[in-house]
DNA sequence: GCGACAG
DNA sequence: ATCTTGTCGC
């Protein structure tokens, strides 16, 4: 099964288009997931003309396996993103800074056909190499992302490394901060009800 | 065999 | 991710 999933990721990585995000980002969205045992709570926070918050709740049984995070969180994240098509989607996890260049941000970007960037709190693969004052994440001699502060940013789909660097300069995205805060808040609400 | 290992 | 106390520092 794991072999099949890895093949799926290789197919996904072949569909990735690292092209410049030209359109102005009017609606920025961020998604995160919190857990209460086997119950997952996904929250999508969108900031644009109006502020939107979507949630999704459900059993998450697939185990956490480094490199296969998408199997655990992508399904419920997609539920929370139903009906939403942001100009840019930020995902808690890596994009192409992944063994098969197919982290959860990349999988979501390809499946939903939306520009995505992966923002992770820790490294999965690659080494940090400084160049021109920037800490690039290098994998197999290729720059696949950047480290800014304590976070790792990498292209998911439909964005360039330059777009990602630009985003990383803005500091940790508020939409992800909010998605993280709210997912944990809603989890607490579940414990009570 | 050993170390690394998103959330 | 989640489980958890105190402690160090701005």
Coordinates of N, CA and C (backbone and C1' of nucleotides) in Angstrom, one line a residue:
Chain A
X1 N 0.8 -1.2 0.0 CA 0.0 0.0 0.0 C 0.9 1.3 0.0
X2 N 1.9 1.2 0.8 CA 2.8 2.4 0.9 C 3.5 2.6 -0.5
X3 N 3.8 1.5 -1.2 CA 4.4 1.7 -2.5 C 3.5 2.3 -3.5
X4 N 2.2 2.0 -3.4 CA 1.2 2.6 -4.3 C 1.1 4.0 -4.0
X5 N 1.1 4.4 -2.7 CA 0.9 5.8 -2.4 C 2.1 6.6 -2.8
X6 N 3.3 6.0 -2.8 CA 4.5 6.7 -3.2 C 4.4 6.9 -4.7
X7 N 3.9 6.0 -5.5 CA 3.7 6.1 -6.9 C 2.7 7.2 -7.2
X8 N 1.7 7.3 -6.4 CA 0.7 8.4 -6.5 C 1.4 9.7 -6.4
X9 N 2.3 9.8 -5.4 CA 3.0 11.1 -5.2 C 3.9 11.4 -6.3
X10 N 4.5 10.4 -7.0 CA 5.3 10.7 -8.1 C 4.5 11.2 -9.3
X11 N 3.3 10.7 -9.4 CA 2.4 11.2 -10.4 C 2.0 12.6 -10.2
X12 N 1.7 12.9 -8.9 CA 1.3 14.3 -8.5 C 2.4 15.2 -8.8
X13 N 3.7 14.9 -8.4 CA 4.8 15.7 -8.6 C 5.0 16.1 -10.1
X14 N 4.6 15.2 -11.0 CA 4.8 15.4 -12.4 C 3.8 16.4 -12.9
X15 N 2.7 16.7 -12.1 CA 1.7 17.7 -12.5 C 2.0 19.1 -12.0
X16 N 3.0 19.2 -11.1 CA 3.3 20.5 -10.5 C 3.8 21.5 -11.6
X17 N 3.3 22.7 -11.5 CA 3.7 23.8 -12.3 C 4.3 24.9 -11.5
X18 N 5.6 25.1 -11.5 CA 6.2 26.1 -10.7 C 6.2 27.4 -11.5
X19 N 5.1 28.0 -11.6 CA 5.0 29.3 -12.4 C 4.7 30.5 -11.5
X20 N 5.1 31.6 -12.0 CA 4.9 32.8 -11.2 C 3.5 33.1 -10.9
X21 N 3.3 33.5 -9.6 CA 1.9 33.8 -9.2 C 1.7 35.3 -9.6
X22 N 1.1 35.5 -10.8 CA 1.0 36.8 -11.3 C -0.2 37.6 -10.7
X23 N -1.4 36.9 -10.7 CA -2.5 37.6 -10.2 C -2.3 38.1 -8.8
X24 N -2.9 39.2 -8.5 CA -2.8 39.8 -7.2 C -3.6 38.9 -6.2
X25 N -3.0 38.6 -5.1 CA -3.6 37.8 -4.1 C -4.6 38.6 -3.3
X26 N -5.9 38.4 -3.7 CA -7.0 39.1 -3.0 C -7.5 38.3 -1.9
X27 N -7.6 37.0 -2.1 CA -8.0 36.1 -1.1 C -6.9 35.1 -0.7
X28 N -6.5 35.2 0.5 CA -5.4 34.3 1.1 C -6.0 33.4 2.1
X29 N -5.7 32.1 1.9 CA -6.3 31.1 2.8 C -5.3 30.2 3.5
X30 N -5.6 29.8 4.7 CA -4.7 28.9 5.4 C -5.4 27.8 6.1
X31 N -4.8 26.6 6.1 CA -5.5 25.4 6.7 C -4.7 24.7 7.6
X32 N -5.3 24.2 8.7 CA -4.6 23.4 9.7 C -5.6 22.4 10.4
X33 N -5.0 21.4 11.0 CA -5.8 20.4 11.6 C -5.4 20.1 13.1
X34 N -6.4 19.9 14.0 CA -6.1 19.6 15.4 C -6.8 18.3 15.7
X35 N -6.4 17.6 16.7 CA -7.0 16.3 17.0 C -7.5 16.2 18.4
X36 N -8.5 15.3 18.5 CA -9.0 14.9 19.8 C -9.2 13.4 19.7
X37 N -8.1 12.7 20.0 CA -8.1 11.3 19.8 C -8.1 11.0 18.3
X38 N -9.1 10.3 17.8 CA -9.2 9.9 16.4 C -10.0 11.0 15.6
X39 N -10.6 11.9 16.3 CA -11.4 12.9 15.7 C -10.5 14.1 15.2
X40 N -10.6 14.4 13.9 CA -9.8 15.5 13.4 C -10.7 16.7 13.2
X41 N -10.2 17.9 13.5 CA -10.9 19.2 13.2 C -10.0 20.0 12.3
X42 N -10.5 20.2 11.1 CA -9.8 21.1 10.1 C -10.4 22.4 10.1
X43 N -9.6 23.4 10.0 CA -10.1 24.8 9.9 C -9.4 25.6 8.8
X44 N -10.2 26.2 7.9 CA -9.7 27.0 6.8 C -10.0 28.4 7.1
X45 N -9.0 29.3 7.2 CA -9.2 30.7 7.4 C -8.9 31.5 6.2
X46 N -9.8 32.3 5.7 CA -9.6 33.0 4.5 C -9.7 34.5 4.7
X47 N -8.8 35.3 4.3 CA -8.8 36.7 4.4 C -8.8 37.4 3.1
X48 N -9.9 38.1 2.8 CA -10.0 38.8 1.5 C -10.9 40.0 1.7
X49 N -11.8 40.1 0.7 CA -12.8 41.2 0.9 C -13.6 40.9 2.1
X50 N -13.9 39.6 2.4 CA -14.6 39.3 3.6 C -13.7 38.2 4.3
X51 N -13.9 38.0 5.5 CA -13.2 37.0 6.2 C -14.0 35.7 6.4
X52 N -13.6 34.6 5.9 CA -14.3 33.4 5.9 C -13.6 32.3 6.8
X53 N -14.5 31.5 7.5 CA -13.9 30.5 8.3 C -14.7 29.2 8.0
X54 N -14.1 28.2 7.5 CA -14.8 26.9 7.2 C -14.2 25.9 8.1
X55 N -15.0 24.9 8.6 CA -14.5 23.8 9.4 C -15.0 22.5 8.9
X56 N -14.3 21.4 9.3 CA -14.7 20.1 8.9 C -14.3 19.2 10.1
X57 N -15.1 18.2 10.4 CA -14.8 17.3 11.5 C -15.0 15.9 11.0
X58 N -14.1 15.0 11.4 CA -14.3 13.6 11.0 C -13.2 12.7 11.6
X59 N -13.4 11.4 11.5 CA -12.4 10.4 12.0 C -11.2 10.4 11.1
X60 N -10.1 10.4 11.7 CA -8.8 10.3 11.0 C -8.1 9.1 11.5
X61 N -8.1 8.1 10.7 CA -7.6 6.8 11.1 C -6.2 6.4 10.5
X62 N -5.9 7.0 9.3 CA -4.6 6.7 8.7 C -3.5 7.2 9.7
X63 N -2.5 6.4 9.9 CA -1.5 6.8 10.8 C -0.5 7.8 10.3
X64 N 0.2 8.5 11.1 CA 1.1 9.5 10.7 C 2.4 8.7 10.2
X65 N 2.7 8.9 9.0 CA 3.9 8.3 8.5 C 4.7 9.4 7.8
X66 N 5.9 9.7 8.2 CA 6.7 10.7 7.6 C 6.8 10.6 6.1
X67 N 6.4 11.6 5.4 CA 6.4 11.5 3.9 C 5.0 11.2 3.3
X68 N 4.1 10.7 4.2 CA 2.8 10.4 3.8 C 1.7 11.1 4.6
X69 N 2.1 12.3 5.0 CA 1.2 13.1 5.8 C -0.2 13.4 5.1
X70 N -0.1 13.5 3.8 CA -1.3 13.9 3.0 C -2.4 12.9 3.2
X71 N -2.0 11.6 3.4 CA -3.1 10.6 3.6 C -3.8 10.8 4.9
X72 N -3.2 11.4 5.8 CA -3.8 11.6 7.1 C -4.6 12.9 7.1
X73 N -4.1 14.0 6.6 CA -4.7 15.3 6.7 C -5.4 15.9 5.4
X74 N -4.9 15.5 4.2 CA -5.5 16.1 3.0 C -7.0 15.9 2.9
X75 N -7.5 14.7 3.2 CA -9.0 14.5 3.1 C -9.8 15.5 3.9
X76 N -9.5 15.6 5.1 CA -10.3 16.5 6.0 C -10.0 18.0 5.7
X77 N -8.8 18.3 5.2 CA -8.5 19.7 4.8 C -9.4 20.0 3.5
X78 N -9.5 19.1 2.6 CA -10.3 19.3 1.4 C -11.7 19.5 1.8
X79 N -12.2 18.8 2.8 CA -13.6 19.0 3.2 C -13.8 20.5 3.8
X80 N -12.8 20.9 4.5 CA -12.8 22.3 5.1 C -12.7 23.3 4.0
X81 N -12.1 23.0 2.8 CA -11.9 23.9 1.7 C -13.0 23.9 0.7
X82 N -14.0 23.1 1.0 CA -15.1 22.9 0.0 C -15.8 24.3 -0.3
X83 N -15.9 24.5 -1.6 CA -16.5 25.8 -2.1 C -15.6 27.0 -2.0
X84 N -14.3 26.7 -1.6 CA -13.4 27.8 -1.5 C -12.3 27.7 -2.6
X85 N -12.0 28.8 -3.3 CA -11.0 28.7 -4.3 C -10.1 30.0 -4.2
X86 N -9.3 30.0 -3.2 CA -8.4 31.2 -2.9 C -7.4 31.5 -4.0
X87 N -6.9 32.7 -4.0 CA -5.8 33.1 -4.9 C -4.5 32.4 -4.5
X88 N -4.4 32.1 -3.2 CA -3.2 31.4 -2.7 C -3.6 30.7 -1.4
X89 N -3.2 29.4 -1.3 CA -3.5 28.6 -0.2 C -2.3 28.2 0.6
X90 N -2.2 28.5 1.9 CA -1.1 28.1 2.7 C -1.4 26.9 3.5
X91 N -0.5 25.9 3.4 CA -0.8 24.7 4.1 C 0.3 24.4 5.2
X92 N -0.2 23.8 6.3 CA 0.7 23.5 7.4 C 1.4 22.2 7.0
X93 N 2.7 22.3 6.5 CA 3.4 21.1 6.1 C 4.3 21.6 4.9
X94 N 5.0 20.6 4.3 CA 5.9 21.0 3.2 C 5.2 20.8 1.8
X95 N 5.8 21.5 0.9 CA 5.4 21.4 -0.5 C 6.3 20.5 -1.2
X96 N 7.2 21.0 -2.1 CA 8.2 20.1 -2.8 C 9.4 19.8 -2.0
X97 N 9.5 20.3 -0.8 CA 10.6 20.0 0.1 C 10.3 18.7 0.7
X98 N 10.3 17.7 -0.2 CA 9.8 16.3 0.2 C 10.5 15.3 -0.6
X99 N 10.7 14.1 -0.1 CA 11.4 13.0 -0.7 C 11.0 12.8 -2.2
X100 N 9.7 13.0 -2.5 CA 9.2 12.8 -3.9 C 8.6 14.1 -4.4
X101 N 9.1 15.2 -3.8 CA 8.6 16.5 -4.2 C 7.1 16.5 -4.2
X102 N 6.5 15.9 -3.3 CA 5.1 15.8 -3.2 C 4.5 15.9 -1.8
X103 N 4.8 16.9 -1.1 CA 4.3 17.1 0.3 C 2.9 17.4 0.2
X104 N 2.2 17.5 1.4 CA 0.8 17.8 1.4 C 0.4 19.1 0.7
X105 N 1.2 20.1 0.8 CA 0.9 21.4 0.1 C 0.8 21.2 -1.4
X106 N 1.7 20.3 -1.9 CA 1.7 20.0 -3.3 C 0.6 19.2 -3.8
X107 N 0.2 18.2 -3.0 CA -0.9 17.3 -3.3 C -2.2 18.1 -3.3
X108 N -2.4 19.0 -2.4 CA -3.6 19.9 -2.4 C -3.6 20.8 -3.5
X109 N -2.5 21.4 -3.8 CA -2.4 22.3 -4.9 C -2.7 21.7 -6.3
X110 N -2.3 20.5 -6.5 CA -2.5 19.8 -7.7 C -4.0 19.3 -7.8
X111 N -4.5 18.7 -6.7 CA -5.8 18.2 -6.7 C -6.9 19.3 -6.8
X112 N -6.6 20.4 -6.1 CA -7.6 21.5 -6.1 C -7.3 22.5 -7.2
X113 N -6.2 22.3 -7.9 CA -5.8 23.2 -9.0 C -5.8 24.7 -8.5
X114 N -5.0 24.9 -7.4 CA -4.9 26.2 -6.8 C -3.5 26.4 -6.4
X115 N -3.0 27.7 -6.4 CA -1.7 28.0 -6.0 C -1.5 27.7 -4.5
X116 N -0.4 26.9 -4.1 CA -0.2 26.6 -2.7 C 1.2 26.8 -2.3
X117 N 1.4 27.0 -1.0 CA 2.8 27.1 -0.4 C 2.7 26.3 0.9
X118 N 3.8 25.5 1.1 CA 3.8 24.8 2.3 C 4.6 25.5 3.3
X119 N 4.1 25.6 4.5 CA 4.8 26.2 5.7 C 4.9 25.2 6.8
X120 N 6.1 24.8 7.1 CA 6.3 23.8 8.1 C 7.2 24.3 9.3
X121 N 6.9 23.7 10.4 CA 7.6 24.1 11.6 C 8.9 23.3 11.8
X122 N 9.1 22.3 11.0 CA 10.4 21.5 11.1 C 10.7 20.9 9.8
X123 N 11.9 20.5 9.6 CA 12.4 20.0 8.3 C 12.1 18.5 8.2
X124 N 11.8 18.2 6.9 CA 11.5 16.7 6.6 C 12.8 16.2 5.9
X125 N 13.2 16.9 4.9 CA 14.4 16.5 4.1 C 15.2 17.7 3.7
X126 N 16.4 17.4 3.2 CA 17.2 18.5 2.7 C 18.1 19.1 3.7
X127 N 19.0 20.0 3.2 CA 19.9 20.7 4.1 C 19.8 22.2 3.9
X128 N 20.0 22.9 5.0 CA 19.9 24.4 4.9 C 21.2 24.9 4.5
X129 N 21.2 25.7 3.4 CA 22.5 26.3 2.8 C 22.3 27.8 2.7
X130 N 23.2 28.5 3.3 CA 23.1 30.0 3.2 C 23.7 30.5 1.9
X131 N 23.0 31.5 1.3 CA 23.4 32.1 0.1 C 22.8 33.4 -0.1
X132 N 23.6 34.5 -0.2 CA 23.0 35.8 -0.4 C 22.1 36.2 0.8
X133 N 22.5 35.8 2.0 CA 21.7 36.2 3.1 C 20.4 35.4 3.3
X134 N 20.2 34.4 2.4 CA 19.0 33.6 2.5 C 19.4 32.1 2.9
X135 N 18.5 31.5 3.7 CA 18.8 30.1 4.1 C 17.9 29.2 3.2
X136 N 18.5 28.7 2.1 CA 17.8 27.8 1.2 C 17.7 26.4 1.7
X137 N 16.6 25.7 1.4 CA 16.5 24.3 1.7 C 16.9 23.6 0.4
X138 N 18.0 22.9 0.5 CA 18.5 22.2 -0.7 C 18.4 20.7 -0.7
X139 N 17.8 20.2 -1.7 CA 17.6 18.7 -1.8 C 18.2 18.2 -3.2
X140 N 19.1 17.3 -3.1 CA 19.8 16.8 -4.3 C 20.3 18.0 -5.2
X141 N 20.9 18.9 -4.5 CA 21.5 20.0 -5.2 C 20.5 21.1 -5.8
X142 N 19.3 20.9 -5.4 CA 18.2 21.8 -5.9 C 17.6 22.6 -4.8
X143 N 17.4 23.9 -5.0 CA 16.7 24.7 -4.0 C 15.3 24.4 -4.1
X144 N 14.8 23.8 -3.0 CA 13.3 23.4 -2.9 C 12.5 24.3 -1.9
X145 N 13.2 25.2 -1.3 CA 12.5 26.0 -0.3 C 13.4 26.9 0.5
X146 N 12.9 27.7 1.4 CA 13.7 28.5 2.2 C 13.3 28.4 3.7
X147 N 14.3 28.7 4.6 CA 14.0 28.7 6.0 C 14.1 30.1 6.4
X148 N 13.0 30.6 7.1 CA 13.0 32.0 7.6 C 12.5 31.9 9.0
X149 N 13.3 32.4 9.9 CA 13.0 32.3 11.3 C 13.0 30.8 11.7
X150 N 11.9 30.3 12.3 CA 11.9 28.9 12.7 C 11.1 28.1 11.7
X151 N 10.7 28.7 10.6 CA 9.8 28.0 9.7 C 10.4 27.7 8.3
X152 N 9.9 26.7 7.7 CA 10.4 26.3 6.4 C 9.2 26.5 5.3
X153 N 9.6 27.2 4.3 CA 8.6 27.5 3.2 C 9.0 26.9 1.9
X154 N 8.1 26.2 1.3 CA 8.4 25.6 0.0 C 7.2 25.6 -0.9
X155 N 7.4 25.7 -2.3 CA 6.4 25.8 -3.2 C 5.5 24.5 -3.2
X156 N 4.2 24.7 -3.3 CA 3.3 23.6 -3.4 C 3.0 23.4 -4.8
X157 N 2.3 24.4 -5.4 CA 1.9 24.3 -6.8 C 1.6 25.7 -7.3
X158 N 1.8 25.9 -8.6 CA 1.4 27.2 -9.2 C 2.1 28.5 -8.6
X159 N 3.2 28.3 -8.0 CA 4.0 29.5 -7.5 C 5.5 29.2 -7.7
X160 N 6.3 30.2 -7.6 CA 7.8 30.0 -7.8 C 8.5 30.1 -6.5
X161 N 9.7 29.7 -6.5 CA 10.5 29.8 -5.3 C 10.6 31.3 -4.9
X162 N 10.6 32.2 -5.9 CA 10.7 33.6 -5.7 C 9.4 34.0 -4.9
X163 N 8.3 33.5 -5.3 CA 7.0 33.9 -4.7 C 7.1 33.4 -3.2
X164 N 7.7 32.3 -3.0 CA 7.8 31.7 -1.6 C 8.7 32.6 -0.8
X165 N 9.8 33.0 -1.4 CA 10.8 33.8 -0.6 C 10.1 35.1 -0.2
X166 N 9.3 35.7 -1.2 CA 8.6 36.9 -0.9 C 7.6 36.7 0.3
X167 N 6.9 35.6 0.2 CA 6.0 35.3 1.3 C 6.7 35.2 2.7
X168 N 7.9 34.5 2.6 CA 8.6 34.2 3.8 C 9.1 35.5 4.5
X169 N 9.2 36.5 3.7 CA 9.7 37.8 4.3 C 8.6 38.5 5.1
X170 N 7.3 38.1 4.9 CA 6.2 38.7 5.6 C 6.0 38.1 7.0
X171 N 6.9 37.1 7.4 CA 6.7 36.6 8.7 C 5.7 35.5 8.7
X172 N 5.5 34.8 9.8 CA 4.5 33.7 9.8 C 3.1 34.2 9.5
X173 N 2.5 33.7 8.5 CA 1.2 34.1 8.0 C 0.1 34.1 9.1
X174 N -0.6 35.2 9.1 CA -1.7 35.3 10.1 C -2.8 34.2 9.9
X175 N -3.1 33.9 8.6 CA -4.1 32.9 8.3 C -3.8 31.6 8.9
X176 N -2.5 31.2 8.9 CA -2.1 30.0 9.5 C -2.1 30.0 11.0
X177 N -1.8 31.2 11.6 CA -1.8 31.4 13.0 C -3.3 31.2 13.5
X178 N -4.2 31.8 12.7 CA -5.6 31.7 13.1 C -6.1 30.3 12.9
X179 N -5.7 29.7 11.8 CA -6.2 28.3 11.5 C -5.8 27.4 12.7
X180 N -4.5 27.6 13.1 CA -4.0 26.8 14.2 C -4.7 27.1 15.5
X181 N -4.9 28.4 15.8 CA -5.6 28.7 17.0 C -7.1 28.2 17.1
X182 N -7.8 28.5 15.9 CA -9.2 28.1 15.9 C -9.4 26.6 15.9
X183 N -8.5 25.8 15.2 CA -8.7 24.4 15.2 C -8.5 23.8 16.6
X184 N -7.6 24.4 17.4 CA -7.5 24.0 18.8 C -8.6 24.4 19.7
X185 N -9.2 25.6 19.3 CA -10.3 26.1 20.1 C -11.5 25.2 19.8
X186 N -11.8 24.9 18.6 CA -12.9 24.0 18.2 C -12.8 22.6 18.8
X187 N -11.6 22.2 18.9 CA -11.3 20.9 19.5 C -11.7 20.9 21.0
X188 N -11.4 22.0 21.7 CA -11.8 22.2 23.1 C -13.3 22.2 23.2
X189 N -13.9 22.9 22.2 CA -15.4 23.0 22.3 C -16.0 21.6 22.1
X190 N -15.4 20.7 21.4 CA -15.8 19.3 21.2 C -15.7 18.5 22.5
X191 N -14.7 18.7 23.2 CA -14.5 18.0 24.4 C -15.6 18.3 25.4
X192 N -16.1 19.5 25.4 CA -17.2 19.9 26.3 C -18.5 19.3 25.8
X193 N -18.9 19.6 24.6 CA -20.2 19.1 24.1 C -20.1 17.6 24.1
Chain B
dG1 P 19.7 -5.9 10.5 O5' 20.8 -4.8 10.8 C5' 22.0 -5.2 11.5 C4' 22.7 -4.0 12.0 C3' 21.8 -3.0 12.7 O3' 22.5 -2.4 13.8 C1' 22.7 -1.9 10.8
dC2 P 21.8 -1.2 14.6 O5' 22.2 0.1 13.8 C5' 23.5 0.5 13.9 C4' 23.5 2.0 13.7 C3' 22.4 2.8 14.5 O3' 22.9 4.0 15.0 C1' 22.2 3.2 12.2
dG3 P 21.8 4.9 15.8 O5' 21.5 6.1 14.9 C5' 22.6 6.8 14.3 C4' 22.1 7.9 13.4 C3' 21.0 8.8 14.0 O3' 21.1 10.1 13.6 C1' 20.2 7.7 12.1
dA4 P 20.2 11.2 14.3 O5' 19.5 12.0 13.0 C5' 19.2 11.2 11.9 C4' 18.3 12.0 10.9 C3' 17.1 12.7 11.6 O3' 16.8 13.8 10.8 C1' 16.4 10.9 10.3
dC5 P 15.7 14.9 11.4 O5' 14.3 14.2 11.0 C5' 13.9 14.2 9.6 C4' 12.6 13.4 9.5 C3' 11.5 13.7 10.6 O3' 10.3 13.9 10.0 C1' 11.8 11.4 10.3
dA6 P 9.1 14.7 10.8 O5' 8.5 15.8 9.9 C5' 9.0 17.0 9.8 C4' 8.0 18.0 9.2 C3' 6.8 18.1 10.1 O3' 6.3 19.5 10.0 C1' 6.2 17.4 8.0
dG7 P 5.6 20.1 11.2 O5' 4.2 19.5 11.3 C5' 3.3 19.6 10.2 C4' 2.0 18.7 10.5 C3' 1.4 19.0 11.9 O3' 0.1 19.5 11.7 C1' 1.8 16.7 11.6
Chain C
dA1 P 1.6 20.7 15.9 O5' 1.1 19.2 15.7 C5' 0.0 19.0 14.8 C4' -1.0 18.0 15.3 C3' -1.2 18.2 16.8 O3' -2.6 18.2 17.2 C1' -0.2 16.0 16.4
dT2 P -2.9 18.9 18.6 O5' -2.7 17.8 19.7 C5' -3.3 16.5 19.5 C4' -3.0 15.7 20.7 C3' -3.0 16.5 22.0 O3' -3.7 15.9 23.1 C1' -1.0 15.3 21.8
dC3 P -3.9 16.8 24.4 O5' -2.9 16.0 25.4 C5' -2.9 14.5 25.3 C4' -1.9 14.0 26.4 C3' -1.8 15.0 27.6 O3' -1.8 14.2 28.8 C1' 0.3 14.7 26.7
dT4 P -2.2 14.7 30.2 O5' -0.9 15.5 30.5 C5' -0.9 16.9 30.9 C4' 0.5 17.2 31.5 C3' 0.5 18.6 32.1 O3' 1.3 18.6 33.3 C1' 2.2 18.4 30.4
dT5 P 1.0 19.8 34.2 O5' 2.5 20.2 34.6 C5' 3.1 19.5 35.7 C4' 4.1 20.5 36.4 C3' 3.5 21.9 36.6 O3' 3.9 22.4 37.9 C1' 5.3 22.0 35.1
dG6 P 3.9 24.0 38.1 O5' 5.4 24.3 38.0 C5' 6.3 23.3 38.3 C4' 7.7 23.6 37.8 C3' 8.2 25.0 38.2 O3' 9.5 25.0 38.6 C1' 8.1 24.9 35.8
dT7 P 10.3 26.3 39.0 O5' 10.9 26.8 37.7 C5' 11.8 25.9 37.0 C4' 12.4 26.6 35.8 C3' 12.8 28.0 36.1 O3' 14.1 28.2 35.5 C1' 11.4 28.0 34.3
dC8 P 15.1 29.4 36.1 O5' 15.6 30.1 34.8 C5' 16.0 29.3 33.7 C4' 15.9 30.2 32.4 C3' 16.3 31.7 32.7 O3' 17.1 32.1 31.6 C1' 14.1 31.5 31.6
dG9 P 17.7 33.6 31.7 O5' 16.8 34.4 30.7 C5' 16.8 34.0 29.3 C4' 15.9 35.0 28.6 C3' 16.1 36.5 28.9 O3' 16.0 37.3 27.7 C1' 13.8 35.9 29.2
dC10 P 16.5 38.8 27.8 O5' 15.4 39.6 27.1 C5' 15.0 39.2 25.7 C4' 13.7 39.8 25.4 C3' 13.5 41.3 25.7 O3' 12.7 41.9 24.7 C1' 11.9 40.1 27.0

